[in-house]
Coordinates of C-alpha atoms in Angstrom, one line a residue:
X1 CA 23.7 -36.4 -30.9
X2 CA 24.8 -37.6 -27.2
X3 CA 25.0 -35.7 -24.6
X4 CA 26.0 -31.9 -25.6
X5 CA 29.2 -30.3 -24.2
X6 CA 29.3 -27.5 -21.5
X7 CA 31.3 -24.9 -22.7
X8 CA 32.9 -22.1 -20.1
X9 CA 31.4 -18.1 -21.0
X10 CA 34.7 -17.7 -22.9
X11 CA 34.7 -20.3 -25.0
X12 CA 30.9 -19.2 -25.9
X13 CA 32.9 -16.1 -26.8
X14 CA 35.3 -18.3 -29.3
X15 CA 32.0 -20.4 -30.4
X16 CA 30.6 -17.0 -31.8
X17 CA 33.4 -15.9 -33.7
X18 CA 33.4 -19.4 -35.6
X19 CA 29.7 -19.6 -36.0
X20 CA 29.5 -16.1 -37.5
X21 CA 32.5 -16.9 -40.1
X22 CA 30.5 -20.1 -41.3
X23 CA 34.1 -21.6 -42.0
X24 CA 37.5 -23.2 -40.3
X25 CA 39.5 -20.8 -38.6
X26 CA 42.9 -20.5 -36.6
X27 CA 44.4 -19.5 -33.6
X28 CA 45.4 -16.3 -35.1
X29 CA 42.2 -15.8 -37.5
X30 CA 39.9 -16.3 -33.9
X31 CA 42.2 -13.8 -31.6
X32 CA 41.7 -11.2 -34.9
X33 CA 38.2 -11.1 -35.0
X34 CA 38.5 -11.3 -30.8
X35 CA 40.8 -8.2 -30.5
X36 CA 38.6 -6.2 -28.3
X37 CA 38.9 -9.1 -25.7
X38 CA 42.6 -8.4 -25.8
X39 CA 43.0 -12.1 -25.2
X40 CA 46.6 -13.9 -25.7
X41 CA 47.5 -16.0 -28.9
X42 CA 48.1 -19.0 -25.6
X43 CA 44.7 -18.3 -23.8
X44 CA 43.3 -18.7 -27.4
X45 CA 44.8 -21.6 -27.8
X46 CA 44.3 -23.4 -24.6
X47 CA 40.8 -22.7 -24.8
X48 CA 40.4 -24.2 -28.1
X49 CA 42.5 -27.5 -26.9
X50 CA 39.8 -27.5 -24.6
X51 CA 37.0 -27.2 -26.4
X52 CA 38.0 -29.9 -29.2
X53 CA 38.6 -32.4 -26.0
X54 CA 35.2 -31.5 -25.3
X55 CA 33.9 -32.2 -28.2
X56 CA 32.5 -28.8 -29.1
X57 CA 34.4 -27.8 -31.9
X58 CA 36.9 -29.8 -34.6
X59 CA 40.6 -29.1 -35.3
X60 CA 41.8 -29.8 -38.1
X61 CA 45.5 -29.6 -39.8
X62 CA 46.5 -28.2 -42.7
X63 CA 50.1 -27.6 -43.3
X64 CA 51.5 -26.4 -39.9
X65 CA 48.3 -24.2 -38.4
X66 CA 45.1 -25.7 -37.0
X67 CA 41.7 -24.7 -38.1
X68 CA 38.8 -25.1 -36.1
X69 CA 35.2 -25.4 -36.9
X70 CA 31.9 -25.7 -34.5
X71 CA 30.2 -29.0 -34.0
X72 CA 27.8 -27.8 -32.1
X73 CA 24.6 -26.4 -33.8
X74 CA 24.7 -22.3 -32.6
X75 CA 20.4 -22.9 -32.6
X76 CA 20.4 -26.0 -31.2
X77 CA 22.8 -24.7 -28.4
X78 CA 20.8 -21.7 -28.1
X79 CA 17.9 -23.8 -27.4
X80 CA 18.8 -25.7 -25.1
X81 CA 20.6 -23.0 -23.1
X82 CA 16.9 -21.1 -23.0
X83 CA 15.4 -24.6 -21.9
X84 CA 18.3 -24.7 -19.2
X85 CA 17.6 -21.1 -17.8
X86 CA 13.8 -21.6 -17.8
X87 CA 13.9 -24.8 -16.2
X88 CA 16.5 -22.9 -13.2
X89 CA 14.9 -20.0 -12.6
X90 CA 11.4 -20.5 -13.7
X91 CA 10.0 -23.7 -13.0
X92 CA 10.0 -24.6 -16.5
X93 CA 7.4 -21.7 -17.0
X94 CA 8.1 -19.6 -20.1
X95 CA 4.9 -17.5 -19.1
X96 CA 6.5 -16.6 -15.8
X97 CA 10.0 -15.8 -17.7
X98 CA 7.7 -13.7 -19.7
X99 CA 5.6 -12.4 -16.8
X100 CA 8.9 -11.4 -14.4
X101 CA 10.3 -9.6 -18.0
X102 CA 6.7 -7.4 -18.4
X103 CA 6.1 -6.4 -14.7
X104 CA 10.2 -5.1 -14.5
X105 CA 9.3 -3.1 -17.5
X106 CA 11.9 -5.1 -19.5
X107 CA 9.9 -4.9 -22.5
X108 CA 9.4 -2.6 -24.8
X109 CA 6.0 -1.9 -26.7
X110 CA 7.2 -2.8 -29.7
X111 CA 8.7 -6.2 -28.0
X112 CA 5.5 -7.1 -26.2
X113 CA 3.8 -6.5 -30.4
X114 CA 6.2 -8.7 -31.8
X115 CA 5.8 -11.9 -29.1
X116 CA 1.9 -11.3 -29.3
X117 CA 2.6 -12.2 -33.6
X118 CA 4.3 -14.9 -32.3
X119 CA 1.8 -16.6 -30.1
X120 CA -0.8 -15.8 -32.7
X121 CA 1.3 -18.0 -35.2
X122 CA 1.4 -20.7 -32.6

């Protein structure tokens, strides 16, 4: 894949409601599972427009309504959004993430157990 599209904090918000249906979904389908946000069928719109023109997600018609789907991979995305924070505020340094997180009492006891299995698996 080329270079991955940014996406604005509230289209992340769209890209969540169509990675957790795991299928296409329209206009109204994505402002019903988004009705907390209170959002407008237009915003929801527009930001979808957007975010096919970025390449982020597909549209495709069927009869008179669109239905959308993610192209980007929610895990791959996550990823690389970690890898982008790290890199920003840490140097790169996942320890020092890590490190800031356990001397701000961030982490729980039962947290700090379950990243010590994980470096054990590593």
């Amino acid at each position: 894949m080329g270079k991955r599209p940014e996406i604005s904090e509230s289209e992340l918000e769209i890209m969540k409601v169509l990675w957790a249906k795991k299928r296409p979904l329209s206009v109204q389908d994505v402002c019903d599972e988004m009705i907390d946000r209170e959002w407008k069928y237009s915003t929801v719109a527009t930001l979808l427009g957007r975010m096919v023109k970025k390449g982020a997600i597909a549209g495709k018609k069927k009869g008179y309504l669109y239905y959308y789907t993610p192209l980007l991979d929610e895990k791959e995305y996550k990823i690389a959004q970690a890898k982008k924070f790290v890199n920003k505020l840490y140097a790169g340094s996942v320890k020092n993430l890590v490190a800031c997180l356990f001397e701000n009492q961030e982490l729980s006891d039962e947290e700090i157990a379950e990243l010590r299995e994980l470096f054990d698996l590593k």
